[in-house]
Tab-separated table of C-alpha atoms and ligand atoms in Angstrom:
chain	number	residue	atom	x	y	z
A	4	UNK	CA	0.362	-0.292	0.519
A	5	UNK	CA	1.251	4.449	-0.611
A	6	UNK	CA	1.154	5.621	1.746
A	7	UNK	CA	1.822	9.889	1.546
A	8	UNK	CA	3.055	12.314	3.872
A	9	UNK	CA	0.495	14.943	3.354
A	10	UNK	CA	-1.769	13.009	0.863
A	11	UNK	CA	-4.444	16.014	0.105
A	12	UNK	CA	-1.764	17.764	-2.592
A	13	UNK	CA	0.060	14.829	-3.433
A	14	UNK	CA	-2.172	12.620	-4.646
A	15	UNK	CA	-4.644	15.989	-6.377
A	16	UNK	CA	-6.270	16.232	-8.817
A	17	UNK	CA	-4.614	18.376	-11.956
A	18	UNK	CA	-7.230	20.540	-12.334
A	19	UNK	CA	-6.722	21.668	-8.605
A	20	UNK	CA	-2.619	21.806	-9.111
A	21	UNK	CA	-2.676	24.440	-10.831
A	22	UNK	CA	-6.294	26.409	-9.412
A	23	UNK	CA	-3.361	26.557	-6.636
A	24	UNK	CA	-0.762	27.192	-8.923
A	25	UNK	CA	-2.595	30.701	-10.171
A	26	UNK	CA	-2.685	31.882	-7.009
A	27	UNK	CA	0.202	31.245	-5.602
A	28	UNK	CA	1.830	33.320	-9.180
A	29	UNK	CA	-0.195	35.919	-8.293
A	30	UNK	CA	0.617	37.048	-5.327
A	31	UNK	CA	3.851	35.388	-5.447
A	32	UNK	CA	4.757	37.367	-8.923
A	33	UNK	CA	3.436	40.781	-6.314
A	34	UNK	CA	5.695	39.894	-3.669
A	35	UNK	CA	8.701	39.817	-5.912
A	36	UNK	CA	8.624	42.968	-7.788
A	37	UNK	CA	7.145	45.098	-4.549
A	38	UNK	CA	10.257	43.613	-1.969
A	39	UNK	CA	13.246	42.012	-4.818
A	40	UNK	CA	14.762	45.498	-6.905
A	41	UNK	CA	16.642	43.196	-9.100
A	42	UNK	CA	14.495	41.622	-10.275
A	43	UNK	CA	12.200	44.848	-10.198
A	44	UNK	CA	14.417	46.222	-12.769
A	45	UNK	CA	14.482	42.920	-14.659
A	46	UNK	CA	10.699	43.293	-15.636
A	47	UNK	CA	10.489	47.029	-15.648
A	48	UNK	CA	13.186	45.375	-18.132
A	49	UNK	CA	10.731	43.667	-20.250
A	50	UNK	CA	7.742	46.326	-19.576
A	51	UNK	CA	5.750	44.315	-17.102
A	52	UNK	CA	3.879	44.838	-13.692
A	53	UNK	CA	2.417	41.813	-11.358
A	54	UNK	CA	-0.740	42.376	-13.349
A	55	UNK	CA	1.154	40.733	-16.821
A	56	UNK	CA	1.303	37.529	-14.624
A	57	UNK	CA	-2.361	35.757	-13.870
A	58	UNK	CA	-1.533	32.515	-14.306
A	59	UNK	CA	0.792	30.302	-14.809
A	60	UNK	CA	0.753	29.992	-18.080
A	61	UNK	CA	1.716	33.436	-18.161
A	62	UNK	CA	5.121	32.869	-16.268
A	63	UNK	CA	6.709	32.421	-19.468
A	64	UNK	CA	6.623	36.102	-19.554
A	65	UNK	CA	8.827	36.702	-16.986
A	66	UNK	CA	12.383	36.990	-17.579
A	67	UNK	CA	15.882	34.164	-15.950
A	68	UNK	CA	17.742	34.332	-14.007
A	69	UNK	CA	20.499	32.899	-13.601
A	70	UNK	CA	23.155	31.500	-11.585
A	71	UNK	CA	25.187	35.054	-13.586
A	72	UNK	CA	22.891	36.604	-11.290
A	73	UNK	CA	22.990	35.224	-8.108
A	74	UNK	CA	27.107	35.766	-8.506
A	75	UNK	CA	25.780	40.078	-9.091
A	76	UNK	CA	22.662	39.999	-6.884
A	77	UNK	CA	25.737	38.446	-3.775
A	78	UNK	CA	25.207	38.406	-0.966
A	79	UNK	CA	21.917	40.428	-0.702
A	80	UNK	CA	20.655	41.009	-3.163
A	81	UNK	CA	17.545	38.524	-3.626
A	82	UNK	CA	16.873	38.788	-0.636
A	83	UNK	CA	12.607	39.354	-0.416
A	84	UNK	CA	12.428	40.295	3.457
A	85	UNK	CA	13.798	41.869	5.853
A	86	UNK	CA	17.615	40.151	7.013
A	87	UNK	CA	15.596	40.005	10.807
A	88	UNK	CA	12.846	36.927	9.081
A	89	UNK	CA	14.936	35.511	8.660
A	90	UNK	CA	16.714	31.641	10.217
A	91	UNK	CA	18.859	30.581	8.159
A	92	UNK	CA	21.642	30.150	5.373
A	93	UNK	CA	22.315	27.854	3.785
A	94	UNK	CA	25.252	27.279	0.422
A	95	UNK	CA	25.720	25.223	-2.660
A	96	UNK	CA	28.886	23.265	-2.422
A	97	UNK	CA	30.274	25.755	-5.637
A	98	UNK	CA	31.140	22.768	-7.555
A	99	UNK	CA	30.850	25.022	-10.565
A	100	UNK	CA	31.928	27.855	-9.274
A	101	UNK	CA	31.704	30.623	-6.438
A	102	UNK	CA	29.141	29.842	-4.199
A	103	UNK	CA	25.951	31.053	-3.300
A	104	UNK	CA	24.114	31.425	-0.268
A	105	UNK	CA	20.523	31.207	0.403
A	106	UNK	CA	18.020	32.061	2.431
A	107	UNK	CA	15.219	31.160	4.530
A	108	UNK	CA	12.411	32.282	6.259
A	109	UNK	CA	11.605	30.055	9.475
A	110	UNK	CA	8.471	28.287	7.194
A	111	UNK	CA	10.359	28.665	4.282
A	112	UNK	CA	12.528	25.637	6.256
A	113	UNK	CA	9.236	24.002	7.233
A	114	UNK	CA	8.479	23.940	3.276
A	115	UNK	CA	11.347	22.691	2.521
A	116	UNK	CA	11.728	20.139	5.361
A	117	UNK	CA	7.476	19.061	4.285
A	118	UNK	CA	9.418	18.121	0.991
A	119	UNK	CA	12.409	15.825	2.106
A	120	UNK	CA	9.215	13.975	4.672
A	121	UNK	CA	7.137	12.824	0.988
A	122	UNK	CA	10.565	11.682	-0.245
A	123	UNK	CA	11.358	9.502	2.999
A	124	UNK	CA	7.247	7.877	3.373
A	125	UNK	CA	7.700	7.817	-1.363
A	126	UNK	CA	10.418	5.754	0.295
A	127	UNK	CA	9.144	3.211	2.580
A	128	UNK	CA	9.915	6.096	5.716
A	129	UNK	CA	7.337	5.825	8.803
A	130	UNK	CA	7.783	6.605	12.358
A	131	UNK	CA	10.083	3.210	13.348
A	132	UNK	CA	12.573	3.721	10.915
A	133	UNK	CA	16.066	4.829	12.004
A	134	UNK	CA	17.299	7.419	9.179
A	135	UNK	CA	21.044	7.684	9.037
A	136	UNK	CA	22.022	11.327	7.267
A	137	UNK	CA	25.585	10.936	6.094
A	138	UNK	CA	25.048	13.504	3.300
A	139	UNK	CA	26.860	16.943	5.096
A	140	UNK	CA	26.414	19.534	7.830
A	141	UNK	CA	26.883	22.760	7.406
A	142	UNK	CA	26.223	25.022	4.729
A	143	UNK	CA	25.208	22.275	1.834
A	144	UNK	CA	21.716	22.023	2.084
A	145	UNK	CA	21.959	17.810	1.800
A	146	UNK	CA	22.504	17.522	5.635
A	147	UNK	CA	20.049	19.385	6.928
A	148	UNK	CA	17.265	19.200	4.821
A	149	UNK	CA	17.354	15.008	5.265
A	150	UNK	CA	17.646	15.806	9.697
A	151	UNK	CA	14.670	18.198	9.185
A	152	UNK	CA	12.356	15.516	6.538
A	153	UNK	CA	12.507	12.837	9.101
A	154	UNK	CA	11.851	15.004	12.760
A	155	UNK	CA	9.072	16.264	10.705
A	156	UNK	CA	7.593	12.685	9.370
A	157	UNK	CA	9.239	11.239	12.824
A	158	UNK	CA	11.384	9.027	12.142
A	159	UNK	CA	14.859	8.553	14.549
A	160	UNK	CA	17.080	10.665	13.694
A	161	UNK	CA	20.757	9.736	12.897
A	162	UNK	CA	22.512	12.971	12.465
A	163	UNK	CA	25.430	11.236	10.931
A	164	UNK	CA	26.693	14.096	8.618
A	165	UNK	CA	29.324	12.809	6.098
A	166	UNK	CA	33.243	10.363	6.225
A	167	UNK	CA	33.671	8.745	8.638
A	168	UNK	CA	32.799	5.555	7.510
A	169	UNK	CA	34.564	3.185	10.156
A	170	UNK	CA	31.817	5.245	12.710
A	171	UNK	CA	29.068	5.249	9.908
A	172	UNK	CA	29.531	1.406	9.611
A	173	UNK	CA	29.474	1.205	13.261
A	174	UNK	CA	26.498	2.859	14.143
A	175	UNK	CA	24.174	1.192	10.857
A	176	UNK	CA	25.165	-2.206	12.556
A	177	UNK	CA	24.627	-0.601	15.995
A	178	UNK	CA	21.280	1.232	16.135
A	179	UNK	CA	20.065	-1.403	13.329
A	180	UNK	CA	19.424	1.812	11.426
A	181	UNK	CA	16.879	1.552	8.152
A	182	UNK	CA	17.572	4.063	5.855
A	183	UNK	CA	20.274	5.549	4.064
A	184	UNK	CA	21.111	9.211	3.249
A	185	UNK	CA	24.005	10.644	1.507
A	186	UNK	CA	25.239	10.444	-2.647
A	187	UNK	CA	25.410	8.000	-4.416
A	188	UNK	CA	29.377	8.251	-4.757
A	189	UNK	CA	29.580	7.431	-0.911
A	190	UNK	CA	27.122	4.791	-0.369
A	191	UNK	CA	28.544	2.618	-3.520
A	192	UNK	CA	31.408	3.470	-1.546
A	193	UNK	CA	29.394	2.640	2.207
A	194	UNK	CA	28.925	-0.852	0.189
A	195	UNK	CA	32.330	-1.703	-0.597
A	196	UNK	CA	33.371	-1.368	3.002
A	197	UNK	CA	30.651	-3.185	4.961
A	198	UNK	CA	31.123	-5.765	2.024
A	199	UNK	CA	35.267	-5.757	3.027
A	200	UNK	CA	34.946	-5.468	6.740
A	201	UNK	CA	33.176	-9.549	6.231
A	202	UNK	CA	28.832	-8.153	5.883
A	203	UNK	CA	26.470	-9.733	4.056
A	204	UNK	CA	23.536	-7.759	1.517
A	205	UNK	CA	21.803	-8.764	4.591
A	206	UNK	CA	23.545	-8.620	7.400
A	207	UNK	CA	22.362	-4.571	7.865
A	208	UNK	CA	18.534	-3.656	8.435
A	209	UNK	CA	18.208	-1.085	5.812
A	210	UNK	CA	15.532	-1.053	3.359
A	211	UNK	CA	16.002	1.851	1.114
A	212	UNK	CA	18.049	5.125	0.507
A	213	UNK	CA	17.992	8.548	-0.845
A	214	UNK	CA	20.260	9.475	-2.615
A	215	UNK	CA	20.942	12.812	-4.642
A	216	UNK	CA	23.293	15.625	-4.886
A	217	UNK	CA	25.143	14.631	-7.995
A	218	UNK	CA	24.256	12.750	-11.344
A	219	UNK	CA	24.119	8.725	-10.867
A	220	UNK	CA	23.285	6.515	-13.400
A	221	UNK	CA	20.308	3.227	-13.321
A	222	UNK	CA	23.551	1.003	-13.912
A	223	UNK	CA	25.025	2.049	-11.022
A	224	UNK	CA	21.965	1.804	-8.904
A	225	UNK	CA	20.954	-1.343	-9.161
A	226	UNK	CA	24.719	-1.923	-8.301
A	227	UNK	CA	23.574	0.242	-4.113
A	228	UNK	CA	20.727	-1.873	-4.574
A	229	UNK	CA	22.466	-4.903	-4.606
A	230	UNK	CA	25.447	-4.106	-1.706
A	231	UNK	CA	23.671	-2.988	0.410
A	232	UNK	CA	20.761	-5.514	0.059
A	233	UNK	CA	17.711	-1.751	-0.405
A	234	UNK	CA	15.653	-0.196	-2.716
A	235	UNK	CA	17.865	3.638	-3.848
A	236	UNK	CA	15.453	6.396	-4.524
A	237	UNK	CA	16.289	9.075	-6.251
A	238	UNK	CA	15.973	13.229	-4.552
A	239	UNK	CA	16.981	15.783	-7.016
A	240	UNK	CA	17.017	19.312	-5.664
A	241	UNK	CA	19.139	22.735	-4.664
A	242	UNK	CA	19.992	24.981	-3.156
A	243	UNK	CA	18.669	27.568	-5.003
A	244	UNK	CA	14.806	26.709	-5.465
A	245	UNK	CA	16.332	25.284	-0.796
A	246	UNK	CA	17.643	21.742	-1.473
A	247	UNK	CA	17.138	18.547	-1.801
A	248	UNK	CA	13.183	17.375	-1.488
A	249	UNK	CA	12.651	19.731	-4.154
A	250	UNK	CA	11.884	16.147	-6.585
A	251	UNK	CA	11.993	13.193	-5.058
A	252	UNK	CA	10.820	8.899	-6.046
A	253	UNK	CA	7.946	7.393	-5.181
A	254	UNK	CA	7.814	3.511	-5.455
A	255	UNK	CA	7.540	3.253	-9.046
A	256	UNK	CA	11.534	4.410	-9.344
A	257	UNK	CA	11.601	5.648	-13.026
A	258	UNK	CA	11.467	9.265	-12.413
A	259	UNK	CA	10.913	12.275	-9.815
A	260	UNK	CA	8.263	13.556	-9.095
A	261	UNK	CA	8.391	17.878	-9.195
A	262	UNK	CA	6.528	19.412	-5.730
A	263	UNK	CA	4.866	21.029	-7.502
A	264	UNK	CA	2.678	22.639	-4.974
A	265	UNK	CA	5.487	24.497	-4.293
A	266	UNK	CA	7.538	25.064	-7.469
A	267	UNK	CA	6.871	25.199	-10.902
A	268	UNK	CA	8.492	24.080	-13.357
A	269	UNK	CA	8.830	25.147	-17.371
A	270	UNK	CA	11.457	22.378	-19.910
A	271	UNK	CA	13.491	25.021	-21.909
A	272	UNK	CA	15.505	25.305	-25.024
A	273	UNK	CA	19.493	26.135	-23.757
A	274	UNK	CA	20.323	27.825	-25.939
A	275	UNK	CA	17.100	30.530	-27.349
A	276	UNK	CA	15.363	29.523	-23.527
A	277	UNK	CA	11.885	28.985	-25.250
A	278	UNK	CA	10.239	26.783	-23.033
A	279	UNK	CA	9.612	23.234	-24.955
A	280	UNK	CA	6.496	21.045	-24.849
A	281	UNK	CA	5.804	18.471	-22.474
A	282	UNK	CA	8.644	15.114	-23.689
A	283	UNK	CA	11.594	17.305	-24.564
A	284	UNK	CA	14.633	17.633	-23.495
A	285	UNK	CA	16.126	20.620	-22.122
A	286	UNK	CA	17.044	22.123	-19.028
A	287	UNK	CA	15.154	23.066	-16.783
A	288	UNK	CA	13.781	26.244	-15.362
A	289	UNK	CA	12.633	27.092	-11.469
A	290	UNK	CA	9.713	29.024	-10.176
A	291	UNK	CA	9.305	29.129	-6.329
A	292	UNK	CA	5.970	29.430	-5.577
A	293	UNK	CA	5.980	29.956	-2.005
A	294	UNK	CA	9.234	30.731	-1.737
A	295	UNK	CA	9.717	34.611	1.374
A	296	UNK	CA	13.369	34.852	1.593
A	297	UNK	CA	15.272	33.661	-1.232
A	298	UNK	CA	11.526	33.708	-4.221
A	299	UNK	CA	13.092	32.761	-7.028
A	300	UNK	CA	11.676	32.948	-10.167
A	301	UNK	CA	12.963	31.277	-14.021
A	302	UNK	CA	15.546	30.396	-11.612
A	303	UNK	CA	17.586	28.477	-14.737
A	304	UNK	CA	18.652	24.946	-12.669
A	305	UNK	CA	20.932	24.054	-16.503
A	306	UNK	CA	20.740	20.439	-15.559
A	307	UNK	CA	18.853	18.779	-18.119
A	308	UNK	CA	16.099	16.538	-18.436
A	309	UNK	CA	12.574	15.347	-19.730
A	310	UNK	CA	9.141	15.934	-17.728
A	311	UNK	CA	6.774	13.709	-17.829
A	312	UNK	CA	2.481	13.539	-17.077
A	313	UNK	CA	1.860	10.409	-17.773
A	314	UNK	CA	-0.472	8.452	-15.008
A	315	UNK	CA	2.047	7.193	-12.162
A	316	UNK	CA	1.568	3.862	-10.469
A	317	UNK	CA	1.890	5.262	-6.865
A	318	UNK	CA	-1.056	8.042	-7.456
A	319	UNK	CA	0.773	11.099	-7.083
A	320	UNK	CA	-0.110	13.569	-9.612
A	321	UNK	CA	2.650	15.981	-9.601
A	322	UNK	CA	5.220	16.290	-12.771
A	323	UNK	CA	7.681	13.337	-13.139
A	324	UNK	CA	11.552	14.560	-13.847
A	325	UNK	CA	13.253	12.341	-15.418
A	326	UNK	CA	17.593	11.361	-14.270
A	327	UNK	CA	19.146	14.651	-14.963
A	328	UNK	CA	21.921	13.676	-17.433
A	329	UNK	CA	24.152	16.204	-15.411
A	330	UNK	CA	24.061	19.565	-15.659
A	331	UNK	CA	24.867	21.097	-19.063
A	332	UNK	CA	27.724	22.185	-17.478
A	333	UNK	CA	29.065	19.100	-16.985
A	334	UNK	CA	28.601	18.490	-20.471
A	335	UNK	CA	32.471	17.683	-22.447
A	336	UNK	CA	33.396	18.640	-25.563
A	337	UNK	CA	36.095	16.634	-26.636
A	338	UNK	CA	37.107	15.946	-30.502
A	339	UNK	CA	33.948	18.505	-30.934
A	340	UNK	CA	31.701	15.709	-29.358
A	341	UNK	CA	29.264	15.522	-26.359
A	342	UNK	CA	29.947	13.111	-23.814
A	343	UNK	CA	28.025	13.107	-20.256
A	344	UNK	CA	30.569	11.249	-17.735
A	345	UNK	CA	26.655	10.022	-17.781
A	346	UNK	CA	27.473	7.662	-20.333
A	347	UNK	CA	31.213	6.810	-19.488
A	348	UNK	CA	29.816	4.969	-15.786
A	349	UNK	CA	26.730	3.352	-18.099
A	350	UNK	CA	29.202	1.799	-20.055
A	351	UNK	CA	31.448	0.913	-16.554
A	352	UNK	CA	29.241	-1.096	-15.052
A	353	UNK	CA	27.974	-2.958	-17.963
A	354	UNK	CA	31.289	-4.252	-19.128
A	355	UNK	CA	31.588	-5.264	-14.613
A	356	UNK	CA	33.740	-2.553	-13.129
A	357	UNK	CA	33.339	-1.066	-10.086
A	358	UNK	CA	31.923	3.078	-10.350
A	359	UNK	CA	35.738	4.144	-8.797
A	360	UNK	CA	36.925	5.782	-11.806
A	361	UNK	CA	38.250	9.230	-12.628
A	362	UNK	CA	38.216	11.137	-15.837
A	363	UNK	CA	41.022	13.450	-17.427
A	364	UNK	CA	40.815	15.481	-20.164
A	365	UNK	CA	43.648	17.156	-21.800
A	366	UNK	CA	45.331	18.686	-24.777
A	367	UNK	CA	48.105	16.677	-26.635
A	368	UNK	CA	49.179	18.929	-30.165
A	369	UNK	CA	45.755	20.227	-30.310
A	370	UNK	CA	43.679	17.556	-30.011
A	371	UNK	CA	41.732	16.622	-27.460
A	372	UNK	CA	42.931	13.785	-25.426
A	373	UNK	CA	40.563	11.982	-23.606
A	374	UNK	CA	41.818	8.958	-20.366
A	375	UNK	CA	39.836	7.243	-18.157
A	376	UNK	CA	40.869	5.506	-14.922
A	377	UNK	CA	39.285	3.090	-14.013
A	378	UNK	CA	40.418	0.125	-10.447
A	379	UNK	CA	41.334	-3.589	-12.110
A	380	UNK	CA	39.180	-6.562	-11.292
A	381	UNK	CA	40.331	-8.070	-7.867
A	382	UNK	CA	39.316	-11.720	-9.092
A	383	UNK	CA	40.622	-10.843	-12.543
A	384	UNK	CA	44.392	-8.678	-11.382
A	385	UNK	CA	46.208	-10.610	-14.633
A	386	UNK	CA	50.073	-10.325	-13.893
A	387	UNK	CA	50.498	-10.188	-18.155
A	388	UNK	CA	50.772	-7.827	-19.018
A	389	UNK	CA	49.434	-8.738	-22.840
A	390	UNK	CA	45.714	-9.496	-20.432
A	391	UNK	CA	46.157	-6.386	-18.876
A	392	UNK	CA	45.893	-4.922	-22.138
A	393	UNK	CA	43.231	-6.991	-23.538
A	394	UNK	CA	40.952	-5.390	-20.581
A	395	UNK	CA	41.907	-1.642	-21.936
A	396	UNK	CA	41.521	-2.302	-25.052
A	397	UNK	CA	38.109	-4.220	-24.245
A	398	UNK	CA	36.748	-1.114	-22.806
A	399	UNK	CA	37.245	1.348	-25.224
A	400	UNK	CA	35.638	-0.081	-27.846
A	401	UNK	CA	32.839	-0.539	-25.055
A	402	UNK	CA	33.534	3.712	-24.557
A	403	UNK	CA	34.389	4.063	-28.265
A	404	UNK	CA	30.435	3.198	-29.222
A	405	UNK	CA	28.600	4.396	-26.697
A	406	UNK	CA	30.457	7.663	-26.701
A	407	UNK	CA	31.337	7.773	-30.550
A	408	UNK	CA	35.357	9.052	-29.591
A	409	UNK	CA	37.315	5.692	-28.505
A	410	UNK	CA	39.877	7.006	-24.425
A	411	UNK	CA	42.685	5.506	-23.542
A	412	UNK	CA	41.786	3.852	-20.676
A	413	UNK	CA	43.574	2.699	-17.892
A	414	UNK	CA	43.106	-0.164	-15.240
A	415	UNK	CA	45.098	0.865	-11.996
A	416	UNK	CA	45.439	-1.922	-8.473
A	417	UNK	CA	41.519	-1.450	-6.709
A	418	UNK	CA	41.762	1.342	-4.503
A	419	UNK	CA	44.207	3.749	-5.905
A	420	UNK	CA	41.014	6.010	-6.906
A	421	UNK	CA	39.811	8.341	-4.682
A	422	UNK	CA	36.502	7.621	-3.044
A	423	UNK	CA	33.742	10.026	-2.084
A	424	UNK	CA	32.441	11.397	0.625
A	425	UNK	CA	30.049	13.945	-0.570
A	426	UNK	CA	29.024	14.927	-4.408
A	427	UNK	CA	32.266	12.529	-6.176
A	428	UNK	CA	34.733	14.873	-8.235
A	429	UNK	CA	34.671	12.791	-11.155
A	430	UNK	CA	36.670	14.929	-13.890
A	431	UNK	CA	39.974	16.935	-14.192
A	432	UNK	CA	39.883	19.084	-17.074
A	433	UNK	CA	43.467	20.294	-17.941
A	434	UNK	CA	42.591	22.236	-20.849
A	435	UNK	CA	41.776	25.031	-19.259
A	436	UNK	CA	39.529	26.566	-21.638
A	437	UNK	CA	37.586	28.245	-19.059
A	438	UNK	CA	39.336	29.902	-15.997
B	637	ADP	P1	25.957	23.387	-6.484
B	637	ADP	O1	25.808	24.023	-7.692
B	637	ADP	O2	26.863	23.228	-6.182
B	637	ADP	O3	27.068	21.508	-6.817
B	637	ADP	P2	24.048	22.539	-4.791
B	637	ADP	O4	25.154	22.053	-3.483
B	637	ADP	O5	22.964	23.906	-4.657
B	637	ADP	O6	25.409	23.318	-5.557
B	637	ADP	O7	24.053	21.305	-5.712
B	637	ADP	C1	22.574	21.210	-6.707
B	637	ADP	C2	23.171	20.729	-7.702
B	637	ADP	O8	23.754	19.378	-7.927
B	637	ADP	C3	21.988	20.540	-9.084
B	637	ADP	O9	21.751	21.731	-9.676
B	637	ADP	C4	22.063	19.560	-9.568
B	637	ADP	O10	22.763	19.583	-11.035
B	637	ADP	C5	22.848	18.347	-8.935
B	637	ADP	N1	21.816	17.827	-8.315
B	637	ADP	C6	21.582	17.752	-6.571
B	637	ADP	N2	20.185	16.271	-7.040
B	637	ADP	C7	20.752	15.397	-7.923
B	637	ADP	C8	20.610	14.357	-8.834
B	637	ADP	N3	19.898	13.415	-8.103
B	637	ADP	N4	20.695	13.821	-9.419
B	637	ADP	C9	21.537	14.852	-10.564
B	637	ADP	N5	22.054	15.718	-10.224
B	637	ADP	C10	21.872	16.181	-9.235
B	638	ZN	ZN1	4.899	7.940	-8.582
């Protein structure tokens, strides 16, 4: 039986969701226009006043906000309330440049934690669960979001933060953790570490994992599910829109429901800014419908995905987003060919390798080079150089089929690639194309 945290809204009819969105957007645009001069200027440049936005159909008239705007307006320029009404600051992990700071009022925190609570219940969580939060605590939103969500559901919360894998395992086993929350790369590392200590997947009490904050493939999901003996659910979010929980996976494990009563989603063509019809692949854009302190309208996430309103067996009616392939700026252009690290991960796992890899891009004689470092499988290690070369060539050829360009594969001894406790850094680009 499916459980919901807020059944009424999570399963509301499309008409009802639209009605709520239309009502909220009118209020929100007025709030932003009156309280955020930075955005009012952008609206004025387009000749817009709040009266021009009567419902979500009019959202496409509004100007976009991008990461560059957040940098321009840093730190207080997009604040929608007095600082004294804010109760929290969080910040991005700075994966792609200068950090962004986001502000929250108490209702903003509540709304965010409720979104995370929906995710936990969708993953099968209830007050009997012990939730091990192994996302980083601090400025990063991962720890705080899932922690708050776990409290709201009434789970017993284990605020581990990331790292100290020895202690993670000890507490997981001693305190019978049932739900693990962390990045997928850290989940894979915890699974590997459990096996090394002689634990089998059935030895732990975990039933589910809620993993996000970085791109991960279906193959990675299968691998984590196997190593931990759980169901692994995706969760998505970004600091600019609150944090994790903007979208979450249900039992169908086929895309994440976006909490549409709080966030209006659009898919646009990243080059032209044109809104694309449902089912098209493009850049995800969010409008926060009721956030007070950091009320971003039409924020360009740079994450590339697809939206679908196909009926979901779980009964939730909110639109689903596909796994982001990575952000538009994660896309590598190597010898003119577009390559996403996730494609490399897919090939590696399909070919029986571990998800521990490092991608290095360089330039030699004016040509891009692609080197992929992969750990050899300890059970298949050979002393013969010819065998190693065969394995490397086999993998390089599988990569060429998938990517359209051939990388140089380097098999390295097991455990030599640094494990990630938070967001994994998979790519080293030595070309210095950007600053
Ligand atoms: P930073 O931009 O510094 O990494 P955040 O910590 O706010 O800042 O991370 C948000 C970004 O993380 C998203 O825009 C997205 O690119 C990525 N992300 C978050 N959740 C997922 C997920 N489930 N799958 C893929 N990417 C994700
Ligand atoms: Zn569903």
